[in-house]
PDB file of C-alpha atoms in Angstrom:
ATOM      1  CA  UNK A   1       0.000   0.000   0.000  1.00  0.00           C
ATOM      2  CA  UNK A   2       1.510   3.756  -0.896  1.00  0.00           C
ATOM      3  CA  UNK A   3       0.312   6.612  -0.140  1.00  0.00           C
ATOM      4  CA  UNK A   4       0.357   9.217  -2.906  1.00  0.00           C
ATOM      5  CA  UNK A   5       0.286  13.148  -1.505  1.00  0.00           C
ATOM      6  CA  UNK A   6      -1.673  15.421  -3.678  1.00  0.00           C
ATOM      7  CA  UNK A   7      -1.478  18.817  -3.926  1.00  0.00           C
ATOM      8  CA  UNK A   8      -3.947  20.695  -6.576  1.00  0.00           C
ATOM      9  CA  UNK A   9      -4.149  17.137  -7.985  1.00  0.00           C
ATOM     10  CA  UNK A  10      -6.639  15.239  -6.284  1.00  0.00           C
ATOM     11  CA  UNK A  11      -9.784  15.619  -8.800  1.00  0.00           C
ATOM     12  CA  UNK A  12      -8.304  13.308 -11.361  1.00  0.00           C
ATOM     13  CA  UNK A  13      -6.818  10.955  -9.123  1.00  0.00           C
ATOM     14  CA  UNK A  14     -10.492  11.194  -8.056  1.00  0.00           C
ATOM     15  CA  UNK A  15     -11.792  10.573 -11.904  1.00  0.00           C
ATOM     16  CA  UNK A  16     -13.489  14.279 -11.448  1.00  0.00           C
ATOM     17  CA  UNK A  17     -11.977  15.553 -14.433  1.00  0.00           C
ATOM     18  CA  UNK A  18     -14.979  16.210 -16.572  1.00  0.00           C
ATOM     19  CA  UNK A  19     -17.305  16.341 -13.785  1.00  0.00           C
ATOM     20  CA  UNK A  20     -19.260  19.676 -13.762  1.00  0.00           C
ATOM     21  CA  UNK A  21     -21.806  19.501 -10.651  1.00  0.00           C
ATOM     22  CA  UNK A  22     -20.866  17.698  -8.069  1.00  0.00           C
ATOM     23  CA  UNK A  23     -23.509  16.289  -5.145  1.00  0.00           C
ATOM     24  CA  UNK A  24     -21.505  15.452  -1.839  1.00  0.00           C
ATOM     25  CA  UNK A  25     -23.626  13.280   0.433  1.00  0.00           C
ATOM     26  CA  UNK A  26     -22.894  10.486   3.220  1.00  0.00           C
ATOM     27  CA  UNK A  27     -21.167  11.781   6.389  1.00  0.00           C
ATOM     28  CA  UNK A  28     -17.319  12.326   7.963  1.00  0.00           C
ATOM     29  CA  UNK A  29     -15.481  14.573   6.015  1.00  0.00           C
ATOM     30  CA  UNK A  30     -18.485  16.215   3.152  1.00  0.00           C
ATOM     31  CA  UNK A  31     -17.040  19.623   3.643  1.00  0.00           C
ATOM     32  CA  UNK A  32     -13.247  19.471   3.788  1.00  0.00           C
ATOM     33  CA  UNK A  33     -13.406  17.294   0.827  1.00  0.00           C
ATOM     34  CA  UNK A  34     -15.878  20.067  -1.077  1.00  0.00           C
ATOM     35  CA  UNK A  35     -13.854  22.763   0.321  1.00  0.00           C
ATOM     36  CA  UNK A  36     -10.327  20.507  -1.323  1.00  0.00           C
ATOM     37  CA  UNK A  37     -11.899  20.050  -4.448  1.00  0.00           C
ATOM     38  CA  UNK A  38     -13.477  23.872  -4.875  1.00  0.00           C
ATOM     39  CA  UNK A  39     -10.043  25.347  -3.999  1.00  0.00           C
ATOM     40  CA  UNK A  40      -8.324  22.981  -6.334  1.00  0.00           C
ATOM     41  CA  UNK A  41     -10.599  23.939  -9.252  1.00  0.00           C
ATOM     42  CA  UNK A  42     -10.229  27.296  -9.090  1.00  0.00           C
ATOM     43  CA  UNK A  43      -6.401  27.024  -8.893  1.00  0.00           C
ATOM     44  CA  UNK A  44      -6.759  25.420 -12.293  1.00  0.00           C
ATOM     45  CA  UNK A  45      -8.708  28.715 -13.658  1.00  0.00           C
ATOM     46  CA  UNK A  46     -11.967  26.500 -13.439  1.00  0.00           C
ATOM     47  CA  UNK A  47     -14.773  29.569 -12.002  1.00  0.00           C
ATOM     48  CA  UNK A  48     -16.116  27.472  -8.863  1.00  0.00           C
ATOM     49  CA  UNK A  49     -19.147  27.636  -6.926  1.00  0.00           C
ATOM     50  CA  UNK A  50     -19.618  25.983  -3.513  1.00  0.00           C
ATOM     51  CA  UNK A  51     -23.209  25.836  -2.290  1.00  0.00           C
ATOM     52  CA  UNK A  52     -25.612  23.635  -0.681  1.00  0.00           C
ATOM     53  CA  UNK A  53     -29.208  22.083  -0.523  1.00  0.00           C
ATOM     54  CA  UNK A  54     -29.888  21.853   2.911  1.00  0.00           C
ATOM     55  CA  UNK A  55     -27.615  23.300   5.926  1.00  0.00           C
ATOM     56  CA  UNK A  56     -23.729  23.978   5.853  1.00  0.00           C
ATOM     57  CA  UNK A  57     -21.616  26.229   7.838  1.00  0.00           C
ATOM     58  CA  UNK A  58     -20.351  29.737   5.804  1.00  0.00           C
ATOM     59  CA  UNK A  59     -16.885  28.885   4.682  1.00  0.00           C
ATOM     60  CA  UNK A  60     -14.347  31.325   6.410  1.00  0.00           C
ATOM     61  CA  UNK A  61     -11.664  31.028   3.606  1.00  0.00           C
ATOM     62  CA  UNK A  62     -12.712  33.855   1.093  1.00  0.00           C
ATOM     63  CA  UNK A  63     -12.914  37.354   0.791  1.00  0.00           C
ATOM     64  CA  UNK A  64     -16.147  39.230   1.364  1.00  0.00           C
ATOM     65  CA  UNK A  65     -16.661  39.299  -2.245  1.00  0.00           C
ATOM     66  CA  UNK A  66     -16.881  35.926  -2.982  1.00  0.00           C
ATOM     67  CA  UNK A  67     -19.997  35.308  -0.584  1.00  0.00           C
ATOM     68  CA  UNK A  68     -23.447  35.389  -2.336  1.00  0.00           C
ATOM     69  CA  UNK A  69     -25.692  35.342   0.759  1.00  0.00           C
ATOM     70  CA  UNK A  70     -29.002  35.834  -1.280  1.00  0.00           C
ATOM     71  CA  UNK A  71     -30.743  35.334  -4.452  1.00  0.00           C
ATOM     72  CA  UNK A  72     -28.693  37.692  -6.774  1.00  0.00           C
ATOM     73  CA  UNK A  73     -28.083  35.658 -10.353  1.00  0.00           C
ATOM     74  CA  UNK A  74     -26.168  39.105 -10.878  1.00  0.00           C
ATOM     75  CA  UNK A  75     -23.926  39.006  -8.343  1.00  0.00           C
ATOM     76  CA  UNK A  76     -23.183  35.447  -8.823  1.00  0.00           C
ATOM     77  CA  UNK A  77     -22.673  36.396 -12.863  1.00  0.00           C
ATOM     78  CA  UNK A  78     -20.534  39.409 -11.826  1.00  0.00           C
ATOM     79  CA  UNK A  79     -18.212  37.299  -9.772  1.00  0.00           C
ATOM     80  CA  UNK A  80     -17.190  34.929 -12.750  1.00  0.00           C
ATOM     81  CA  UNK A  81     -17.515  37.049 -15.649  1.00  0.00           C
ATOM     82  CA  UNK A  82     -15.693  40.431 -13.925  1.00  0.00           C
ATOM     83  CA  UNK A  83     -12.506  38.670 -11.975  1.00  0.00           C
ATOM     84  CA  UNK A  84      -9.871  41.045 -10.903  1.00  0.00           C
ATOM     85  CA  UNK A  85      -6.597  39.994 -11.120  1.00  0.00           C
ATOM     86  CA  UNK A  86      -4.952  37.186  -9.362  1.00  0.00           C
ATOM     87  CA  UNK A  87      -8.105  36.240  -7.966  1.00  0.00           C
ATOM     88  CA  UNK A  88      -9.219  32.891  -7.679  1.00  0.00           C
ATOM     89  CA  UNK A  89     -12.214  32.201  -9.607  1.00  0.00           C
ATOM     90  CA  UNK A  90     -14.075  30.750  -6.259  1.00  0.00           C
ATOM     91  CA  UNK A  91     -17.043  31.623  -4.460  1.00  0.00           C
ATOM     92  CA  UNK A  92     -19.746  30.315  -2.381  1.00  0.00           C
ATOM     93  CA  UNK A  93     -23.371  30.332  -2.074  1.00  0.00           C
ATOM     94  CA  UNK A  94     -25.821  30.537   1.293  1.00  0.00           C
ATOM     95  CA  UNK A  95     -28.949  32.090   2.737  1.00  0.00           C
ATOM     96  CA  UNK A  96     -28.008  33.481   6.446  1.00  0.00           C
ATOM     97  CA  UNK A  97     -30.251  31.135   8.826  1.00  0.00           C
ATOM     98  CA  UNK A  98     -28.505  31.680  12.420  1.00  0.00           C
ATOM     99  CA  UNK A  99     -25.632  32.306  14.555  1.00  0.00           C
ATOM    100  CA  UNK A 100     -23.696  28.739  15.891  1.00  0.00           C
ATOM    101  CA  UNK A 101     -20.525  29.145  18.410  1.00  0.00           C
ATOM    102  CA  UNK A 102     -20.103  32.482  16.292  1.00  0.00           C
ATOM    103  CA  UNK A 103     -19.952  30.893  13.120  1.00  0.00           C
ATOM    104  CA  UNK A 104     -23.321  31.704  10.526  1.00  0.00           C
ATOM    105  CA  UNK A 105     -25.036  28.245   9.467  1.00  0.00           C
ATOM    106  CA  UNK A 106     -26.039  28.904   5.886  1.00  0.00           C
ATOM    107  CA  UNK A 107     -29.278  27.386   4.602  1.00  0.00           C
ATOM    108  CA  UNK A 108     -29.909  26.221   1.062  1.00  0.00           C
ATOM    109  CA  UNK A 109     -31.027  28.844  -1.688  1.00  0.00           C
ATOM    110  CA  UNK A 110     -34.338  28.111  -3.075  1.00  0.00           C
ATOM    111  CA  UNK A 111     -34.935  25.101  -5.811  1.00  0.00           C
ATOM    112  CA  UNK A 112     -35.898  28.005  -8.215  1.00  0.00           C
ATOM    113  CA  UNK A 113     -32.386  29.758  -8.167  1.00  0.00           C
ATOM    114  CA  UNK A 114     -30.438  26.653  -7.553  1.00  0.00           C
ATOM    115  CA  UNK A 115     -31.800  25.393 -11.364  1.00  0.00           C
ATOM    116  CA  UNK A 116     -31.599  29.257 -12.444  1.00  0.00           C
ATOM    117  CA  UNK A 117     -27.613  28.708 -11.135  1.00  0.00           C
ATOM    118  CA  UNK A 118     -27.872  25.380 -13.029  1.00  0.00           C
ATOM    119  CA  UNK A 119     -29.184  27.140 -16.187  1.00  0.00           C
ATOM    120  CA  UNK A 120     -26.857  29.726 -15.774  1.00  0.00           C
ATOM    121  CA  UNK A 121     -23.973  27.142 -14.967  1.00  0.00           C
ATOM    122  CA  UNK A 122     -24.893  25.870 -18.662  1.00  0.00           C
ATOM    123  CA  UNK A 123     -25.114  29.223 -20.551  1.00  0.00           C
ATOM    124  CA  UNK A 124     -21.493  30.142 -18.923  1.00  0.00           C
ATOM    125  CA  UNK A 125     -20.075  26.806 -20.105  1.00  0.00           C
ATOM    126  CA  UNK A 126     -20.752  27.329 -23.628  1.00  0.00           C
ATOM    127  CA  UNK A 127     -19.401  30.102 -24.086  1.00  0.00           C
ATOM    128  CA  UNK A 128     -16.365  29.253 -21.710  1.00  0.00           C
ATOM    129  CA  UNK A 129     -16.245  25.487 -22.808  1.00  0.00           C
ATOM    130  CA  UNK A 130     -12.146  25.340 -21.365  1.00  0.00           C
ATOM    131  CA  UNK A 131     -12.732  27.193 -17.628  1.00  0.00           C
ATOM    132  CA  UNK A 132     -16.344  25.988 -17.515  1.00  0.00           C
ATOM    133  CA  UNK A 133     -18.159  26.519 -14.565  1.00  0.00           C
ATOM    134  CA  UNK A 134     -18.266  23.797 -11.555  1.00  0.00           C
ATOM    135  CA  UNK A 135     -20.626  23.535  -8.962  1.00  0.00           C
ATOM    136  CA  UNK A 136     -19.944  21.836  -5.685  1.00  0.00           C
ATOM    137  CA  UNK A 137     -22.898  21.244  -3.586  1.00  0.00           C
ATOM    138  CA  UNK A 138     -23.386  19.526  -0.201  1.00  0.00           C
ATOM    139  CA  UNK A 139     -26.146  17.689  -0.614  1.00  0.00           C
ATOM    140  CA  UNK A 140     -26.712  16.017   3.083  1.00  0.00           C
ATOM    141  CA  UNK A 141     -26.400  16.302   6.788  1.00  0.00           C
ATOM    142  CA  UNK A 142     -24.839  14.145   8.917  1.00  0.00           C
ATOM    143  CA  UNK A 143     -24.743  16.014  12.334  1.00  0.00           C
ATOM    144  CA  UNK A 144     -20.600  15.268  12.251  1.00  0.00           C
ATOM    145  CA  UNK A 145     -21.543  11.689  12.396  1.00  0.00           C
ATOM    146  CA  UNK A 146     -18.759   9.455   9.722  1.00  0.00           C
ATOM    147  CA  UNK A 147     -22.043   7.606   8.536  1.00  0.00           C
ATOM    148  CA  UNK A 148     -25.323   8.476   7.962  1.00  0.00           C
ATOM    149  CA  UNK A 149     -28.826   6.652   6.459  1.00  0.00           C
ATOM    150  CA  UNK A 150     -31.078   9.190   4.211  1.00  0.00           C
ATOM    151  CA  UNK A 151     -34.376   9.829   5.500  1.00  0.00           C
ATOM    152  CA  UNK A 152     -37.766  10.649   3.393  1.00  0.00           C
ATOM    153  CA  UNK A 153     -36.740  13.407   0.965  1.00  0.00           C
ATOM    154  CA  UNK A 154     -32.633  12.991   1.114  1.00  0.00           C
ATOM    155  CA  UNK A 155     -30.306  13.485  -0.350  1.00  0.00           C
ATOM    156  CA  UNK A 156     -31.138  16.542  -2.718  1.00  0.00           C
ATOM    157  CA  UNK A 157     -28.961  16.531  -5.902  1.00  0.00           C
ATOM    158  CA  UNK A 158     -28.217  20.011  -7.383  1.00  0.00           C
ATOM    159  CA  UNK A 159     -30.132  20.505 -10.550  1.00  0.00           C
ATOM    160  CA  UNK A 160     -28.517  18.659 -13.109  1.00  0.00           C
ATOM    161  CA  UNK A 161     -26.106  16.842 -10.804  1.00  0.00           C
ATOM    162  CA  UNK A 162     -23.296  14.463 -12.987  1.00  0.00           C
ATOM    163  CA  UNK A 163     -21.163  13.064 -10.237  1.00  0.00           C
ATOM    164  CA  UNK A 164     -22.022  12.158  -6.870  1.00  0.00           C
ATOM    165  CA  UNK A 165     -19.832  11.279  -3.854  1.00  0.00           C
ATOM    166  CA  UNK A 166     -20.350   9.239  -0.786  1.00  0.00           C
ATOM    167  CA  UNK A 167     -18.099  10.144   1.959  1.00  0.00           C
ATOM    168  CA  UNK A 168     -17.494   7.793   4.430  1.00  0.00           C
ATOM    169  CA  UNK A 169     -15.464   8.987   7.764  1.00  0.00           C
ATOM    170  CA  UNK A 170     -13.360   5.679   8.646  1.00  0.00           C
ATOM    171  CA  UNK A 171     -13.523   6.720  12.673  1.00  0.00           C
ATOM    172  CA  UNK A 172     -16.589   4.677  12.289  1.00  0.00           C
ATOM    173  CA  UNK A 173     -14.813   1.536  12.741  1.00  0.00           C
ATOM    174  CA  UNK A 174     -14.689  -1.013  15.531  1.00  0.00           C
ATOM    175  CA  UNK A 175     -17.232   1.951  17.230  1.00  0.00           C
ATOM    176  CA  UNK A 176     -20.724   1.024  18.189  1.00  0.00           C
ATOM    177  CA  UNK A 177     -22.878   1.725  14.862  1.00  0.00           C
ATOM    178  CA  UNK A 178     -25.996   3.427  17.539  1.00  0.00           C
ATOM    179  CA  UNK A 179     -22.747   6.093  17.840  1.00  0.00           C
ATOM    180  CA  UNK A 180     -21.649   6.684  14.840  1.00  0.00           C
ATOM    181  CA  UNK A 181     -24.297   6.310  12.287  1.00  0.00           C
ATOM    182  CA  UNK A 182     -26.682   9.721  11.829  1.00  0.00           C
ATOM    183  CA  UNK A 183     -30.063   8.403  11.792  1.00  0.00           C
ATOM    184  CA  UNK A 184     -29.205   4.975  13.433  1.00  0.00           C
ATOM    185  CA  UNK A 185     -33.439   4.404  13.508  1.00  0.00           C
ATOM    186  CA  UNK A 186     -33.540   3.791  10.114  1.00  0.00           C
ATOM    187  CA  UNK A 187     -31.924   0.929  10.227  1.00  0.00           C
ATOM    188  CA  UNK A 188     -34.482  -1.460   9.774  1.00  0.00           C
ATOM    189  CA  UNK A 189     -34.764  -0.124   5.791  1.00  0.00           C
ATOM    190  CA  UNK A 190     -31.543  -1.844   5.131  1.00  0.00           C
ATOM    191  CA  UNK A 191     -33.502  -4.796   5.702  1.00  0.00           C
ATOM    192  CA  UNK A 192     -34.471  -5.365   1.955  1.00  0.00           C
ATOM    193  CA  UNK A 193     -30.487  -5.348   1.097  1.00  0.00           C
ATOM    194  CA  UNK A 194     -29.816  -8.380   3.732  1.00  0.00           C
ATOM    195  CA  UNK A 195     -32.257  -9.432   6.563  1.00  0.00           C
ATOM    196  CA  UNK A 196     -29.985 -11.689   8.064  1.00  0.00           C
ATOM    197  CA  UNK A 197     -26.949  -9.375   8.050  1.00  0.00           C
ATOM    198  CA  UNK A 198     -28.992  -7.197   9.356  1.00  0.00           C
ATOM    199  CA  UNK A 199     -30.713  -8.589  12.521  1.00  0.00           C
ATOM    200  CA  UNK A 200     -27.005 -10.252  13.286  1.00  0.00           C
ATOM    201  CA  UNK A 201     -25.819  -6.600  14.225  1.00  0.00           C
ATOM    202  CA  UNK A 202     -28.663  -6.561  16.836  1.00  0.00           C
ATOM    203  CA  UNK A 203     -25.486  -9.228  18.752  1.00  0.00           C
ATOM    204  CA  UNK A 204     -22.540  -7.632  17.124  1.00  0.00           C
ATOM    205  CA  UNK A 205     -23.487  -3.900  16.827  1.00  0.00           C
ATOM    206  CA  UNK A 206     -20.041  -2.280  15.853  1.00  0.00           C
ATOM    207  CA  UNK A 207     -19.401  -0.949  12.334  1.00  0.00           C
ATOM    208  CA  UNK A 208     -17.556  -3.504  10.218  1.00  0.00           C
ATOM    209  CA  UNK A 209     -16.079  -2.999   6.265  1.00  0.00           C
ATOM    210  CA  UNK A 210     -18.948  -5.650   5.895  1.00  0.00           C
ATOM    211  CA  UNK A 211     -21.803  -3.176   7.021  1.00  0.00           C
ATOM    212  CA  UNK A 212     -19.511  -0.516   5.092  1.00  0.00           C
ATOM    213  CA  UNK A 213     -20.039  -2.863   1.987  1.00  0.00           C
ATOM    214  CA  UNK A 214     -23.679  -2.723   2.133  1.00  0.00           C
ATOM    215  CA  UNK A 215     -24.030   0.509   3.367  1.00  0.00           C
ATOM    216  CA  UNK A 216     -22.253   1.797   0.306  1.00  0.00           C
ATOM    217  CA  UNK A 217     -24.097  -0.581  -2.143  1.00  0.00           C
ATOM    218  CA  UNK A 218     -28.106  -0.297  -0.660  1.00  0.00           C
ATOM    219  CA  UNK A 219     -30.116   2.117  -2.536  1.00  0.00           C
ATOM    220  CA  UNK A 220     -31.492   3.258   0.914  1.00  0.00           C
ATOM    221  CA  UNK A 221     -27.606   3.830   2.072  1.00  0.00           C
ATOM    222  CA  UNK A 222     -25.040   5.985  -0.333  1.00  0.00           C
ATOM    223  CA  UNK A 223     -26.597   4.744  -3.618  1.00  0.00           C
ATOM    224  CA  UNK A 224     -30.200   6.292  -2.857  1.00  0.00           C
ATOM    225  CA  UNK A 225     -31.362   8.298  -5.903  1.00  0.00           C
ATOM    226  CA  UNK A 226     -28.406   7.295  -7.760  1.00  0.00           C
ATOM    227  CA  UNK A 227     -29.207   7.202 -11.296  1.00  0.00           C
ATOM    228  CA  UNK A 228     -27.243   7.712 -14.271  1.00  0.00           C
ATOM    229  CA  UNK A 229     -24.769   9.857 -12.460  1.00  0.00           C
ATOM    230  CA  UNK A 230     -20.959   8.704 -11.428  1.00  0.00           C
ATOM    231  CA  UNK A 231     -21.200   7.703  -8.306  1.00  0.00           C
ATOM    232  CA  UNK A 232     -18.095   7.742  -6.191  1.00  0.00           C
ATOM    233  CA  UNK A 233     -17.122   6.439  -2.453  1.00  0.00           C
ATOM    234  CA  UNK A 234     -14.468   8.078  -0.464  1.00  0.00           C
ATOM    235  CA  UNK A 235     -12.977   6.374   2.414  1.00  0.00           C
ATOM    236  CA  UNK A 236     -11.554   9.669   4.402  1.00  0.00           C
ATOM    237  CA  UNK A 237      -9.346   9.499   7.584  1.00  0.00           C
ATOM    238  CA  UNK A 238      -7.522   7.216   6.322  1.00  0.00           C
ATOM    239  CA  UNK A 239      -4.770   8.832   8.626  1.00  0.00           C
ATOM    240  CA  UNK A 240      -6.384   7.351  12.045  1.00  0.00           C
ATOM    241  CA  UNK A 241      -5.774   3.493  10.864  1.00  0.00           C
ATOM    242  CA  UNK A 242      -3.344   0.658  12.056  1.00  0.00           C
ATOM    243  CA  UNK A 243      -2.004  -0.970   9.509  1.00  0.00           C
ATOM    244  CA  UNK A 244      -4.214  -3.571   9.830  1.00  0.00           C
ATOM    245  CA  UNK A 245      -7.833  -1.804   9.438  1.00  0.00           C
ATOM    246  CA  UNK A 246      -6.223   0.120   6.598  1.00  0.00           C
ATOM    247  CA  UNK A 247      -5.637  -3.486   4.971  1.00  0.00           C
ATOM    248  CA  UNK A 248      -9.374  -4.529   5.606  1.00  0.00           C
ATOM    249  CA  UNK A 249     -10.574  -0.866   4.054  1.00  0.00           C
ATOM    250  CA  UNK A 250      -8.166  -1.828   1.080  1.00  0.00           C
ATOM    251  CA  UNK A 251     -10.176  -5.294   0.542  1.00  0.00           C
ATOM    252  CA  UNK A 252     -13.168  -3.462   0.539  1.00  0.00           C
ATOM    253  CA  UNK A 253     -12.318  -0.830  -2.000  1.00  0.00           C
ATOM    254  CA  UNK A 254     -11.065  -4.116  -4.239  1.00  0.00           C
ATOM    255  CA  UNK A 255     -15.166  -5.225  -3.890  1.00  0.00           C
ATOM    256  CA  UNK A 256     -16.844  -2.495  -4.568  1.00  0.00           C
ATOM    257  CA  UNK A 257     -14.712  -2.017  -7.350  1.00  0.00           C
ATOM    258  CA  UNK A 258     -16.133  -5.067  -8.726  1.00  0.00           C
ATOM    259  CA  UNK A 259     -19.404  -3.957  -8.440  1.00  0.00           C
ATOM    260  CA  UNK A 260     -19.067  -0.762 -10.942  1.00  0.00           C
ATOM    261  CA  UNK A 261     -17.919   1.528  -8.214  1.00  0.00           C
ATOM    262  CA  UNK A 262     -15.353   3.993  -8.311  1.00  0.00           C
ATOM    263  CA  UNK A 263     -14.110   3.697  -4.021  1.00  0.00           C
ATOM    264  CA  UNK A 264     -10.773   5.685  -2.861  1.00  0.00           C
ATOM    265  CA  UNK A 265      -9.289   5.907   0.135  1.00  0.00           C
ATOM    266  CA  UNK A 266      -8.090   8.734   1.245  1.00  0.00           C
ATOM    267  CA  UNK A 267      -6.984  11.437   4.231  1.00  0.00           C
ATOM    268  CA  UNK A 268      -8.062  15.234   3.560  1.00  0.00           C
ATOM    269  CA  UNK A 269      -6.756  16.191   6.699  1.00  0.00           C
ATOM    270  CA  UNK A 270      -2.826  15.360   5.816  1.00  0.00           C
ATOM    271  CA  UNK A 271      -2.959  15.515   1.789  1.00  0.00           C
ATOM    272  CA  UNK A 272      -2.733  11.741   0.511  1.00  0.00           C
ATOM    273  CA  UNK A 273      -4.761   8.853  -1.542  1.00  0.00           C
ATOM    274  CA  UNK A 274      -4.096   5.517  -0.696  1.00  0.00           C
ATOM    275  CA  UNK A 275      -2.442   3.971  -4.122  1.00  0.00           C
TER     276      UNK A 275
END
């Protein structure tokens, strides 16, 4: 196993390459690895847009320009078309909703503006089609849980979402699932995927890479709404493993491989992909 350290180069280690709107849903690690991606983008030229449809905390990285904090198609036009120079081509998107521990939660724009951005996103790419426009959205909440099952209603794609990525936060492991997974009462919906896997965690009841497995393959886990998008998995915190666990995480990658999945693991905290 090598690790490979990326810097600016993680979307096509990632496959992202031609991606255009990106989904992030799942739990540990949704942001950082949005926040990674959106920087890296725009340090490529690519005119970014991080966003959200549901709840994410205002990102604290850009300059007061860059933050759209209502439903201004002009200001968000402004920003890409009128770029001063040496400025990264990156800004983010959020309605104002309240004050947490001094930080401003954002909530999600309206679905009118979000496929008006989408529209938009479209227009811009013709007539830009070499720095075309991405759009990075989180798409789900996980409460800083590293797992998380969707209720009624989640996750919610961007409009005219191509790629989506799971993130799961490895901490998870060997840790009681009731602890770790967001929404541990929905449970019982896996039950279509495996029964019998399923009631057997009522005895063992820690996360495994086997309840990983199906977690990541049920289309009432990561793969719910999935359609013809590219779907991705991303192991993250891949930094906290023995060398064991990182060997079991590696088999599991291998399968879901196998099943038409494109699985990396990966640490966003120190910089590296696991080869």
């Amino acid at each position: 196993m090598n690790k490979y350290f990326f810097n600016h180069d993680l979307s096509p280690l990632l496959g992202l390459a031609d991606s255009q709107t990106i989904t992030f849903i799942g739990g540990g690690g949704k942001t950082s690895l949005m926040n990674t991606l959106g920087k890296e983008f725009a340090s490529h030229g690519y005119p970014t847009l991080l966003t959200t449809t549901t709840h994410i905390m205002k990102p604290d990285f850009l300059s007061d320009e860059s933050y759209i904090e209502n439903e201004d198609l002009g200001q968000l036009a402004n920003i890409f078309t009128n770029l001063k120079k040496n400025t990264l081509p990156l800004a983010a998107l959020g309605i104002p909703e309240k004050v947490v521990n001094s930080n401003i939660k954002w909530r999600s724009p309206s679905s009118d503006f979000c496929e008006k951005i989408a529209e938009f996103s479209k227009k811009f790419s013709t007539k830009n089609p070499y720095k075309f426009l991405k759009i990075l959205c989180e798409g789900d909440g996980s409460k800083r849980l590293p797992i998380k099952l969707p209720k009624d209603g989640e996750p919610v794609f961007f409009p005219k979402t191509d790629t989506v990525i799971g993130v799961i936060g490895l901490s998870c492991l060997g840790k009681p699932i009731k602890e770790t997974l967001f929404r541990y009462e929905l449970l019982p919906n896996l039950t279509s995927l495996d029964n019998y896997f399923i009631k057997s965690l009522q005895s063992a009841d820690i996360v495994t890479t086997d309840f990983l497995y199906r977690l990541c393959l049920s289309e009432k886990g990561l793969r719910k709404n999935i359609t013809s998008q590219k779907f991705c998995i991303i192991f993250n915190q891949a930094d906290i493993l023995d060398e064991k666990a990182l060997a079991e995480v590696i088999t599991l990658r291998n399968q879901l491989q196998t099943k038409g999945i494109c699985p990396h693991i990966i640490s966003v905290k120190n910089n590296y992909i696991i080869n």
